[in-house]
Short mmCIF file of C-alpha atoms in Angstrom, two decimals:
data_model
loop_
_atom_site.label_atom_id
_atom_site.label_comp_id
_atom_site.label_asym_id
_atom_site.label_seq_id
_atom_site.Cartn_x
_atom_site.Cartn_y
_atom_site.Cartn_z
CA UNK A 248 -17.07 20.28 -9.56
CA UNK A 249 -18.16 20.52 -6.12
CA UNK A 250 -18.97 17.04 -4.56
CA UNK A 251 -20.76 16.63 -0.75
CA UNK A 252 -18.64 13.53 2.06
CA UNK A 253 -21.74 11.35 2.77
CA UNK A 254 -25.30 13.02 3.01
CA UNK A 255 -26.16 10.52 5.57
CA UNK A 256 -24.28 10.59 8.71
CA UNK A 257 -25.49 11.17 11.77
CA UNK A 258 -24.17 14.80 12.08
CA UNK A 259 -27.17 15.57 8.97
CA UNK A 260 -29.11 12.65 8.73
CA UNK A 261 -29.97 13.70 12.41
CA UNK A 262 -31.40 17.05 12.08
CA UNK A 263 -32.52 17.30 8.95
CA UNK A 264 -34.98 15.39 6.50
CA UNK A 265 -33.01 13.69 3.64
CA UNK A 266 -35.55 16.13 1.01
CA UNK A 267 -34.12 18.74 2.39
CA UNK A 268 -30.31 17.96 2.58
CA UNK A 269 -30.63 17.52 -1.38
CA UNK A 270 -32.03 20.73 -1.83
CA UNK A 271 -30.13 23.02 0.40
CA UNK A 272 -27.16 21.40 -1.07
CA UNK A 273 -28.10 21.60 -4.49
CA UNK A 274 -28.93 25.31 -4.10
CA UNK A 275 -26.28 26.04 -2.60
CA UNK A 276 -24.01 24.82 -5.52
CA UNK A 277 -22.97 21.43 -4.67
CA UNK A 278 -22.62 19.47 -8.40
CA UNK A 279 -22.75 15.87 -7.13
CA UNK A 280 -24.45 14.53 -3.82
CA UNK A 281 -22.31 11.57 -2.06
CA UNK A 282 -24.99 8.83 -1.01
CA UNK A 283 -22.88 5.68 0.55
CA UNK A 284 -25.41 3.51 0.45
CA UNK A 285 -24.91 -0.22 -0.93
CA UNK A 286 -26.34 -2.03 -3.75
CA UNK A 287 -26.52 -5.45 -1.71
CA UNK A 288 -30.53 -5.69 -2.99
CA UNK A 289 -32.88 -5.05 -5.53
CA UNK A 290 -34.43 -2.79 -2.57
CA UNK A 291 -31.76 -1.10 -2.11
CA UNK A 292 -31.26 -0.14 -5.47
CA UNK A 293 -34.90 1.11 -5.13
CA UNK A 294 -34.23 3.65 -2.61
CA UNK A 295 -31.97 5.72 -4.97
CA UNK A 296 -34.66 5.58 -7.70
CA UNK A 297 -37.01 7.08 -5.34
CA UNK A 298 -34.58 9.33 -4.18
CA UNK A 299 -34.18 11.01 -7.38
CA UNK A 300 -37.68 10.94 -8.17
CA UNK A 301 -37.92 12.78 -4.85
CA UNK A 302 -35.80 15.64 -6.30
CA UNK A 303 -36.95 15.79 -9.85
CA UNK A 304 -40.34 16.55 -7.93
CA UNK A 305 -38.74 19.59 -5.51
CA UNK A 306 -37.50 20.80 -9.50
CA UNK A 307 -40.93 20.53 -10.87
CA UNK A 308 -42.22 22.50 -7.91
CA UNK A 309 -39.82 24.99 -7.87
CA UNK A 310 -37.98 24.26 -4.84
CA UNK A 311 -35.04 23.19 -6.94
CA UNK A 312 -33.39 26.03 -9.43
CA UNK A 313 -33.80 24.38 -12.75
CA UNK A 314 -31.03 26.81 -13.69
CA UNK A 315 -28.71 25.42 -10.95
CA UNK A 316 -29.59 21.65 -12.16
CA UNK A 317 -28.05 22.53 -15.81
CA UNK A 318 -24.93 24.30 -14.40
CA UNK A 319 -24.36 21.26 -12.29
CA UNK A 320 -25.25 18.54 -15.26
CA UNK A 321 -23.39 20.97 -17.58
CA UNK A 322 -20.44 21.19 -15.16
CA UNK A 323 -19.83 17.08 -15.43
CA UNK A 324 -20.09 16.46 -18.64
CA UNK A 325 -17.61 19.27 -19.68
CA UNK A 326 -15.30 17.19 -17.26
CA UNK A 327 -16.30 13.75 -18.73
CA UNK A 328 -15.61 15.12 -22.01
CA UNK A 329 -11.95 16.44 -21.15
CA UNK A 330 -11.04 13.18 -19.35
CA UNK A 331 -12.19 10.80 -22.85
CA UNK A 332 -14.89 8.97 -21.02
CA UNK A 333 -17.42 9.30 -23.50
CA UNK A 334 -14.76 7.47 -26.23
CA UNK A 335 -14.68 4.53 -23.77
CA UNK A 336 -16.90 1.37 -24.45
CA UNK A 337 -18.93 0.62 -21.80
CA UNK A 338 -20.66 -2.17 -23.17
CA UNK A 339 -20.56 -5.42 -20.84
CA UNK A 340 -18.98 -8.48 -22.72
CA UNK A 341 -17.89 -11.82 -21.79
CA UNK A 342 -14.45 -11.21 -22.31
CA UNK A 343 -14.73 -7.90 -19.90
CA UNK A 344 -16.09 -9.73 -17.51
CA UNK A 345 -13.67 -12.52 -17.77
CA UNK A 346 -10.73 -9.84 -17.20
CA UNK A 347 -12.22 -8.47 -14.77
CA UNK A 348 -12.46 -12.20 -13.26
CA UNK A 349 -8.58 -12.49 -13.41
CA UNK A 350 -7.76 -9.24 -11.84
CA UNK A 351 -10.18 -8.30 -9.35
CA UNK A 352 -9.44 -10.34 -6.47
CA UNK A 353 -6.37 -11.91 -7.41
CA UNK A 354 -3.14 -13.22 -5.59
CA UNK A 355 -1.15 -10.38 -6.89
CA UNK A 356 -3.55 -7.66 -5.81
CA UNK A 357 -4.08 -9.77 -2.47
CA UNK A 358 -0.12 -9.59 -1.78
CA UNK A 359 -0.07 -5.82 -2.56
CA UNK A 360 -3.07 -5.50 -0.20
CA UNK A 361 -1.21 -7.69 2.67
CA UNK A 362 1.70 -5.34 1.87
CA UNK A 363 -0.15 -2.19 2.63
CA UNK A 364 -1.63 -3.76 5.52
CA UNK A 365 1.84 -4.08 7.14
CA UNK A 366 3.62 -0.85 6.14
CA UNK A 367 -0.02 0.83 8.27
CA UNK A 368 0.78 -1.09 11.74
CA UNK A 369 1.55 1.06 13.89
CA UNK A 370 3.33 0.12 17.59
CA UNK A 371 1.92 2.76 19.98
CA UNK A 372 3.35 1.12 23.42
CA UNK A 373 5.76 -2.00 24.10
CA UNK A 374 6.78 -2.81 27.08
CA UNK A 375 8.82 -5.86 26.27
CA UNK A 376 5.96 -7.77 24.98
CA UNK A 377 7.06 -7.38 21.30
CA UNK A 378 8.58 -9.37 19.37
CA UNK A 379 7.34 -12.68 20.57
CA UNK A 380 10.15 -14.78 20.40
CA UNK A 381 8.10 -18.45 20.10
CA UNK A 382 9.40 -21.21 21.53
CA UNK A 383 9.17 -24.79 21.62
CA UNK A 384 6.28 -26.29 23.99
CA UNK A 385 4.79 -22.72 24.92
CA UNK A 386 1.38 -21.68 23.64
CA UNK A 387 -0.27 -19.04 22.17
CA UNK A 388 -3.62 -17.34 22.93
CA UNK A 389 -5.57 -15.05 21.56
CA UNK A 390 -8.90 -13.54 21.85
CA UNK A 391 -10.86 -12.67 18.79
CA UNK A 392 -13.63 -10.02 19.37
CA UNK A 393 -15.95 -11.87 16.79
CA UNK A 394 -16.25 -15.53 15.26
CA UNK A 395 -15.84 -13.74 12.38
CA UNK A 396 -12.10 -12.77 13.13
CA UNK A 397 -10.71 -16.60 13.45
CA UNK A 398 -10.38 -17.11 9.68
CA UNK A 399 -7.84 -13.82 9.90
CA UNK A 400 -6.17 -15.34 12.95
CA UNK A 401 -5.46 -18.90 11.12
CA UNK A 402 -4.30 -17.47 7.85
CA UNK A 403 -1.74 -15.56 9.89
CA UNK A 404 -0.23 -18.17 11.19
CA UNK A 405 -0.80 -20.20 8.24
CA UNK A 406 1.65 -17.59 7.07
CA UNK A 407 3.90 -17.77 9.62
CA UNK A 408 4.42 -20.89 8.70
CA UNK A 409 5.04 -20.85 5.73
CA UNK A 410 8.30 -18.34 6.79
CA UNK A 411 9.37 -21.30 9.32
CA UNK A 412 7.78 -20.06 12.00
CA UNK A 413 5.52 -22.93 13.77
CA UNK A 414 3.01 -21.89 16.54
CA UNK A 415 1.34 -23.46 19.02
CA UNK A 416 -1.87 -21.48 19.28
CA UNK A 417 -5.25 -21.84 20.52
CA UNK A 418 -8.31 -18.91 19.67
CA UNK A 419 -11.00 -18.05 21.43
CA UNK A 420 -13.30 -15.31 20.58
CA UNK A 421 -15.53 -13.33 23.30
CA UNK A 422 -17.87 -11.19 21.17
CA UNK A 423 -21.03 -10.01 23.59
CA UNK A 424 -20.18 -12.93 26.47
CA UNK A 425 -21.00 -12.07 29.99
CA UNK A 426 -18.47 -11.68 32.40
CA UNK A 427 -18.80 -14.86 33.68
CA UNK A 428 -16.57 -15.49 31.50
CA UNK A 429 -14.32 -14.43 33.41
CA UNK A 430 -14.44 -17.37 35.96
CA UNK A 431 -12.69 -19.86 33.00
CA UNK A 432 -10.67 -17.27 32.27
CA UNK A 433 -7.69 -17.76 34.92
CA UNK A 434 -7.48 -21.36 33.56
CA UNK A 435 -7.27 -20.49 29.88
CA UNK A 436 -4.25 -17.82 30.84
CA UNK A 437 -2.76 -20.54 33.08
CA UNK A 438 -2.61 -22.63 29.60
CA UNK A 439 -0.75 -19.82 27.63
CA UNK A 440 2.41 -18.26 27.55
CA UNK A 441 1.37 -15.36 25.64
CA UNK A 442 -1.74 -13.38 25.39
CA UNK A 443 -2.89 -11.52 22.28
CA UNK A 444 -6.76 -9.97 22.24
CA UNK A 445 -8.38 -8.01 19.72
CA UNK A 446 -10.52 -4.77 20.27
CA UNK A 447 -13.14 -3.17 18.00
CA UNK A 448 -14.31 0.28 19.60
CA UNK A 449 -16.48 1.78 16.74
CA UNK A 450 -17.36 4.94 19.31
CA UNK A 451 -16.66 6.14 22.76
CA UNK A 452 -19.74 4.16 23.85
CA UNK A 453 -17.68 0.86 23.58
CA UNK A 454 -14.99 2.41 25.76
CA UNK A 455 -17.83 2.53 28.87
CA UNK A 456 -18.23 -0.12 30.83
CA UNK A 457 -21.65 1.31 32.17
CA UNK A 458 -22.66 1.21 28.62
CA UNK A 459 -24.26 -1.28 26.62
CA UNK A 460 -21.62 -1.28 24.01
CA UNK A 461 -19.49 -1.95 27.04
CA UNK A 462 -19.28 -5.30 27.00
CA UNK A 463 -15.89 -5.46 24.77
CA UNK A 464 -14.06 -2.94 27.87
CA UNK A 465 -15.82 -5.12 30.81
CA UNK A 466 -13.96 -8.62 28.84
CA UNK A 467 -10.49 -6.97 28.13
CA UNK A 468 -10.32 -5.12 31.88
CA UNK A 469 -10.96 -8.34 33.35
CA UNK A 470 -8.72 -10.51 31.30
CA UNK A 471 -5.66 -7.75 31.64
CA UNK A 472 -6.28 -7.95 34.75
CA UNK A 473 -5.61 -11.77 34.87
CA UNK A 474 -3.01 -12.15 33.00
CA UNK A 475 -0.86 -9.38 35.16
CA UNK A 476 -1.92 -11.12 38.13
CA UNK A 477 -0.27 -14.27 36.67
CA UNK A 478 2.87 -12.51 35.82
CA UNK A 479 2.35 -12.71 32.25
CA UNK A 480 2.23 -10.02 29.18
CA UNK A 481 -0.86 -9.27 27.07
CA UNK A 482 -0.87 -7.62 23.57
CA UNK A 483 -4.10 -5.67 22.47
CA UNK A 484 -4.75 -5.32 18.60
CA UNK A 485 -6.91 -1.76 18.12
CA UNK A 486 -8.80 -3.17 14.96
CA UNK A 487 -10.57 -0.17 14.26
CA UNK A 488 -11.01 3.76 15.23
CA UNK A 489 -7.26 4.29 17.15
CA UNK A 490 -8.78 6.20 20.42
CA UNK A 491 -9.17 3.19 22.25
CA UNK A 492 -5.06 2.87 22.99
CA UNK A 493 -6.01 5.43 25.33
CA UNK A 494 -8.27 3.06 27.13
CA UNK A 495 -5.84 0.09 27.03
CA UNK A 496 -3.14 1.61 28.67
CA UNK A 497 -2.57 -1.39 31.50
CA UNK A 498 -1.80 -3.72 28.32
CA UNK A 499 1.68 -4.24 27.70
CA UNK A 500 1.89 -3.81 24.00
CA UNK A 501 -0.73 -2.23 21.78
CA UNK A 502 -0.74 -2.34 17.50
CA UNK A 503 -3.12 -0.18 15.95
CA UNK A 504 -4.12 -1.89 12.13
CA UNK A 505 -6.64 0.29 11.58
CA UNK A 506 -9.42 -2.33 10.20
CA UNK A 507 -11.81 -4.96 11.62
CA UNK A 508 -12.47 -6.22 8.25
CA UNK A 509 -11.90 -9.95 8.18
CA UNK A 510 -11.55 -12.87 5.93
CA UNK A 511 -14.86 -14.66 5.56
CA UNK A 512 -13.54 -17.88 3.52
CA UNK A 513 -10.88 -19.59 4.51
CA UNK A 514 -8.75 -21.13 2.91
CA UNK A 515 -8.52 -18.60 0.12
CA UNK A 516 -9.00 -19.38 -3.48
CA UNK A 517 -7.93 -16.57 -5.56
CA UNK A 518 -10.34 -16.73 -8.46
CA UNK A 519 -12.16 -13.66 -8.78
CA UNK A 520 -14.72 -14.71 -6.14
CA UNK A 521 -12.88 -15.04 -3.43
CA UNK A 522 -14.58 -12.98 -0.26
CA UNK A 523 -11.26 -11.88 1.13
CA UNK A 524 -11.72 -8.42 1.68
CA UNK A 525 -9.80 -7.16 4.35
CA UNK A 526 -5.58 -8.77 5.85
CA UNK A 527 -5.13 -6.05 8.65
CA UNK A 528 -5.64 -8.05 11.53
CA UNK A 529 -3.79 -10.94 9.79
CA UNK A 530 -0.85 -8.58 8.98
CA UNK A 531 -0.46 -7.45 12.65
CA UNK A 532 -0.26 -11.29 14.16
CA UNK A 533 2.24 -11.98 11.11
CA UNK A 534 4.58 -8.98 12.40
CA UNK A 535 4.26 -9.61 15.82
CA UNK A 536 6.22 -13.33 14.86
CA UNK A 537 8.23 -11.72 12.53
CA UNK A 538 9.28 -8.33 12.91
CA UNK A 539 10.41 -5.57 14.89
CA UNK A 540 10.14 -2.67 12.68
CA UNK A 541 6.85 -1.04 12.48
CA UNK A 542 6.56 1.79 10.10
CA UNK A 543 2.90 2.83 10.56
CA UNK A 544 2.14 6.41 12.56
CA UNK A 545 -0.82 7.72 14.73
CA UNK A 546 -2.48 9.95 12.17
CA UNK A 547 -3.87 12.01 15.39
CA UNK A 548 -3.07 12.40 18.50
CA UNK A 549 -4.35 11.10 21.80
CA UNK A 550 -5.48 12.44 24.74
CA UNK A 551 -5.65 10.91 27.92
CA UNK A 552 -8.89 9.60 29.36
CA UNK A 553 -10.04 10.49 33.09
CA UNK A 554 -12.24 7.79 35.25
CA UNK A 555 -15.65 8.73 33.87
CA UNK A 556 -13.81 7.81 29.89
CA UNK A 557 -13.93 11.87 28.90
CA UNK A 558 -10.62 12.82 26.80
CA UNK A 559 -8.62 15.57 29.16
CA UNK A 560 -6.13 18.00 27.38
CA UNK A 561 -3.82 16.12 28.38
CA UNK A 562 -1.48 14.43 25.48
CA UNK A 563 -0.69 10.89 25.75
CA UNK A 564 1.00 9.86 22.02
CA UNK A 565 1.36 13.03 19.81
CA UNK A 566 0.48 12.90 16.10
CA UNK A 567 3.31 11.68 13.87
CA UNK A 568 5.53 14.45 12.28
#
């Protein structure tokens, strides 16, 4: 069976018509077409059932081998058939939905999650700012890139606590703030005793500070810059695509967790409902408090970046081996 990545990325969805992606695919032999889209609405579940409409039409008119449709359907049921799924019972009950109640979303799956989490951190620079060894009357700061982030932040040190570990911390989040900013900013380093900022560069747009998405770089450049010109250490959390390390290089640590997915309810209540769905952020404050060992690796490597934020050839941390 022959199955498509997501029909509607930019690198398609860009050039060509979504009409015509289904059909040149289809023709072309592809069994099942990958459409990410969400079911958060009745409107959205709309849009598939006029997508398929769309194609049973190009079928009716031709533009579709009927002939390649029942090689395709005939293709996935064989395989349906060899795995058992038609001797399954799909019917909804109350007792499935109870189990699923108890499982999905639930302390044990939540622990395994927190456990991958931490295994994936991966230390890409330290230059003595890592471990922080926490001591009595210092202070901790740290710089969320969204509101949305603090709820992560306390339940890791929540956590630490938990272990023993008691921090004095104070959060702050800087999400689309203008520089000015930057003018309370030498008093809120003056306060801390370490420095720990989150970054969220979804493309290389965010790494420009002459871009719109810019404002994240124009924040972190000026608070680096602050906290080196206080004599202190700041530690940069890459929350999401890994190329930015390359842009942080003046920080004096750098973990990559590889997810800006937060926790939305906090405290958590693990009951089926809860709307934790993501511990990577919380997992790399945890380990910075309490441990030295990271075992994640770059999964690519990364070039350097010249003053206009273009990769050179140049290699700055090579893919893990």
């Amino acid at each position: 069976i022959i199955i498509t990545d997501a029909l509607n990325m930019d690198a398609i969805a860009k050039h060509f018509h979504h009409k015509d992606v289904a059909r040149i695919a289809i023709n072309a032999g592809v069994d099942i077409l990958l459409m990410p889209n969400g079911f958060y609405s009745d409107s959205s579940a709309e849009e598939f059932g006029v997508y398929i409409q769309e194609i049973e039409e190009m079928v009716e008119a031709g533009e579709i081998s009927v002939t390649r449709i029942d090689e395709a359907v005939t293709r996935i049921l064989t395989l349906k058939e060899k795995l058992g799924l038609f001797d399954k019972d799909y019917a909804i009950s109350d007792e499935k939905i109870a189990k699923a109640h108890a499982i999905v979303g639930s302390k044990e799956h939540h622990e395994k999650e927190f456990e991958i989490a931490t295994k994936a951190l991966t230390l890409v620079k330290n230059n003595g700012a890592l471990p922080i060894v926490f001591k009595e009357n210092e202070k901790v700061l740290i710089f969320n890139t969204f509101d949305s982030e603090i709820n992560s932040t306390q339940c890791a040190f929540d956590l630490l606590k938990g272990k023993g570990v008691i921090v004095n911390y104070k959060v702050d989040s800087y999400g689309k703030k203008p520089l000015a900013q930057a003018v309370l900013l030498a008093e809120k380093v003056k306060e801390a005793d370490y420095i720990i900022a989150t970054v969220n560069t979804y493309d290389k747009s965010y790494m420009d500070r002459s871009s719109k998405n810019g404002w994240q770089a124009t924040f972190l450049d000026a608070l680096i810059e602050e906290v080196h010109r206080q004599g202190k250490k700041i530690v940069i959390v890459s929350c999401y695509l890994p190329y930015d390390v390359a842009r942080y290089q003046k920080a004096d640590a750098i973990v990559c967790c590889y997810s800006d997915k937060s926790i939305r309810d906090y405290p958590i209540v693990y009951d089926g409902e809860t709307y934790t769905f993501g511990v990577a952020i919380t997992a790399a404050i945890v380990k910075m408090f309490n441990g030295r060992d990271y075992s994640g690796k770059l999964p690519f490597t990364i070039y350097k970046l010249d003053e206009n934020y273009h990769y050179t050839g140049e290699v700055l941390y090579e893919v893990a081996k």
